[in-house]
GROMACS .gro file of C-alpha atoms in nm:
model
  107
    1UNK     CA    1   0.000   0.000   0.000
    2UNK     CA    2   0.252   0.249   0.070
    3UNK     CA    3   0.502   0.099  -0.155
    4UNK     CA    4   0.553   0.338  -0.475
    5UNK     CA    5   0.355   0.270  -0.823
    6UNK     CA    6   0.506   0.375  -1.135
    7UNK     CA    7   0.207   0.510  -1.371
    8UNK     CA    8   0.156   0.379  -1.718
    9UNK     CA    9   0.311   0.633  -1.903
   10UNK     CA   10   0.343   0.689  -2.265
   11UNK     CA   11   0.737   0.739  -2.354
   12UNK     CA   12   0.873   0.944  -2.648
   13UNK     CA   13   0.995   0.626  -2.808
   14UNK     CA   14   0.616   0.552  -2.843
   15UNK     CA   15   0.680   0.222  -2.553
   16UNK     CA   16   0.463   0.212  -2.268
   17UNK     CA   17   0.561   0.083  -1.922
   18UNK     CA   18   0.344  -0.150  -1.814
   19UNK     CA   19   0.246  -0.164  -1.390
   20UNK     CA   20   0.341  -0.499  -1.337
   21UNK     CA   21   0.596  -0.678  -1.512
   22UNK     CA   22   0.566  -1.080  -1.439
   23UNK     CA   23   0.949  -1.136  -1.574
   24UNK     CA   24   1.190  -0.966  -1.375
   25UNK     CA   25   1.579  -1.062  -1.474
   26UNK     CA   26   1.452  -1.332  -1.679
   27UNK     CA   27   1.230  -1.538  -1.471
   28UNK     CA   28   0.854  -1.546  -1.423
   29UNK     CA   29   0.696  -1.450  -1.074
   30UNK     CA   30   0.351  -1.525  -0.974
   31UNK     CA   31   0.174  -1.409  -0.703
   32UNK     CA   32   0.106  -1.630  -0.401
   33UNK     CA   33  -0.254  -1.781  -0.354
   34UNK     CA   34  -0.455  -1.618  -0.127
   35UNK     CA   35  -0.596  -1.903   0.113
   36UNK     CA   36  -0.875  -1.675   0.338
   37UNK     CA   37  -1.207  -1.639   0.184
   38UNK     CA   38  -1.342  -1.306   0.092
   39UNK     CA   39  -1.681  -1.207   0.009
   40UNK     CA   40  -1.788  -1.089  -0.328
   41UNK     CA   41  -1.820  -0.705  -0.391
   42UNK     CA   42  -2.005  -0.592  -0.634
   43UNK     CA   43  -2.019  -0.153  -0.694
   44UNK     CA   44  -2.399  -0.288  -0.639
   45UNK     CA   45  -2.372  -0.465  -0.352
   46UNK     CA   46  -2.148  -0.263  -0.118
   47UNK     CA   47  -2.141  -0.224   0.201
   48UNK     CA   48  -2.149   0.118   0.280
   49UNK     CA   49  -2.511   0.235   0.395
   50UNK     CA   50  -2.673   0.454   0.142
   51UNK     CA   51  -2.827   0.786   0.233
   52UNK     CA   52  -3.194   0.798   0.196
   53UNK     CA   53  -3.339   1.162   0.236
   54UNK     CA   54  -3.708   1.176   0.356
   55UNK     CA   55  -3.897   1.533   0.420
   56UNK     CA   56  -3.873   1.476   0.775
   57UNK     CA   57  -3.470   1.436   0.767
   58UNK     CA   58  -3.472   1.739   0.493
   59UNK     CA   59  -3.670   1.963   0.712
   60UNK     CA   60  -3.445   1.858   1.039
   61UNK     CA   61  -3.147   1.949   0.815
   62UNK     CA   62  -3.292   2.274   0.701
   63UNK     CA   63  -3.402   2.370   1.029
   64UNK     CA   64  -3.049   2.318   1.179
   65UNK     CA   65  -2.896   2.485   0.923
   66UNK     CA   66  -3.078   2.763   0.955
   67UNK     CA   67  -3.049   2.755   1.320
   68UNK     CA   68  -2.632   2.726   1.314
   69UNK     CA   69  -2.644   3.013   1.087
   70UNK     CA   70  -2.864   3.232   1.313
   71UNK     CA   71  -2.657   3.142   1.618
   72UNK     CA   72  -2.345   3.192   1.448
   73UNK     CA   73  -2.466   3.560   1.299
   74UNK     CA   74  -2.627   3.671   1.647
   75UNK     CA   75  -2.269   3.598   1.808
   76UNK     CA   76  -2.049   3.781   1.538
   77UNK     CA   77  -2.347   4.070   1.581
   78UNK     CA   78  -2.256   4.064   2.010
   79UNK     CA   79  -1.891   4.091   1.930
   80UNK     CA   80  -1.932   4.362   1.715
   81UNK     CA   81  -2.178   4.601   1.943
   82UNK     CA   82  -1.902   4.542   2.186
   83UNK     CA   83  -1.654   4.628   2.019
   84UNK     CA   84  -1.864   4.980   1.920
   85UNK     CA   85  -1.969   5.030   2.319
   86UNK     CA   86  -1.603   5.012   2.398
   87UNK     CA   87  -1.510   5.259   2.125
   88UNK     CA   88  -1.757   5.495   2.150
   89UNK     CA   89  -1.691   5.438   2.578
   90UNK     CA   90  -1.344   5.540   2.454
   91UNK     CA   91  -1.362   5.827   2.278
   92UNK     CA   92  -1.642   5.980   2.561
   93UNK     CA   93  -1.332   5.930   2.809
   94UNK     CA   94  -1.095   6.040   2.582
   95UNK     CA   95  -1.342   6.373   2.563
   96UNK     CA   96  -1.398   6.390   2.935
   97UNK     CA   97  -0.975   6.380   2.981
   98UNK     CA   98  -0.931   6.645   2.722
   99UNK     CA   99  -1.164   6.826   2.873
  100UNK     CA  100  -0.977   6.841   3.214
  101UNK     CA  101  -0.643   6.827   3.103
  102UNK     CA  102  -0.737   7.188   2.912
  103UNK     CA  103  -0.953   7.313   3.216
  104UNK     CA  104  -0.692   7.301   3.453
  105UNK     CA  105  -0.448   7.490   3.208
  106UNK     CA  106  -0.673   7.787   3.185
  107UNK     CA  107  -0.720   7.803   3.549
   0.00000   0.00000   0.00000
């Protein structure tokens, strides 16, 4: 499996290597028998479960989808009215300071 494969490719000779090559420095190899017993897969016949979508299931995914998304937008909404209440908390102190800071020099 994680041994390398060399792909078919088409050289500029026009000669194409195959994947397997049974003669290998002129002698045949053949691949040991397999003695376990393994069931027949067909693309058909596989055993991965297939996904069957009924209304209920597309309304349940609809519904949460539209529930993640107005979580998701009400919490980026928060952050961002915080983020103005501190600035505009900011620039009122920043006011208040200036204020002072020149009151006390005309005094």
């Amino acid at each position: 499996m994680f041994t390398p494969k060399i792909p078919v490719n088409d050289q500029p000779t026009g000669q194409i290597i195959p994947l397997d090559t049974t003669t290998v420095d002129g002698h045949a190899h053949t691949p040991a028998a397999c003695s376990c017993q393994h069931p027949a897969t067909t693309p058909a016949t596989s055993n991965r479960p297939t996904v069957q979508l009924t209304p209920g299931s597309l309304a349940l995914l609809v519904g949460g989808g539209t529930a993640a998304v107005l979580v998701v937008g009400a919490v980026l909404v928060s952050m961002l009215l915080a983020v103005a209440i501190t600035a505009g908390s900011l620039a009122i102190v920043a006011l208040v300071v200036r204020s002072l800071m020149n009151d006390t020099k005309h005094r």
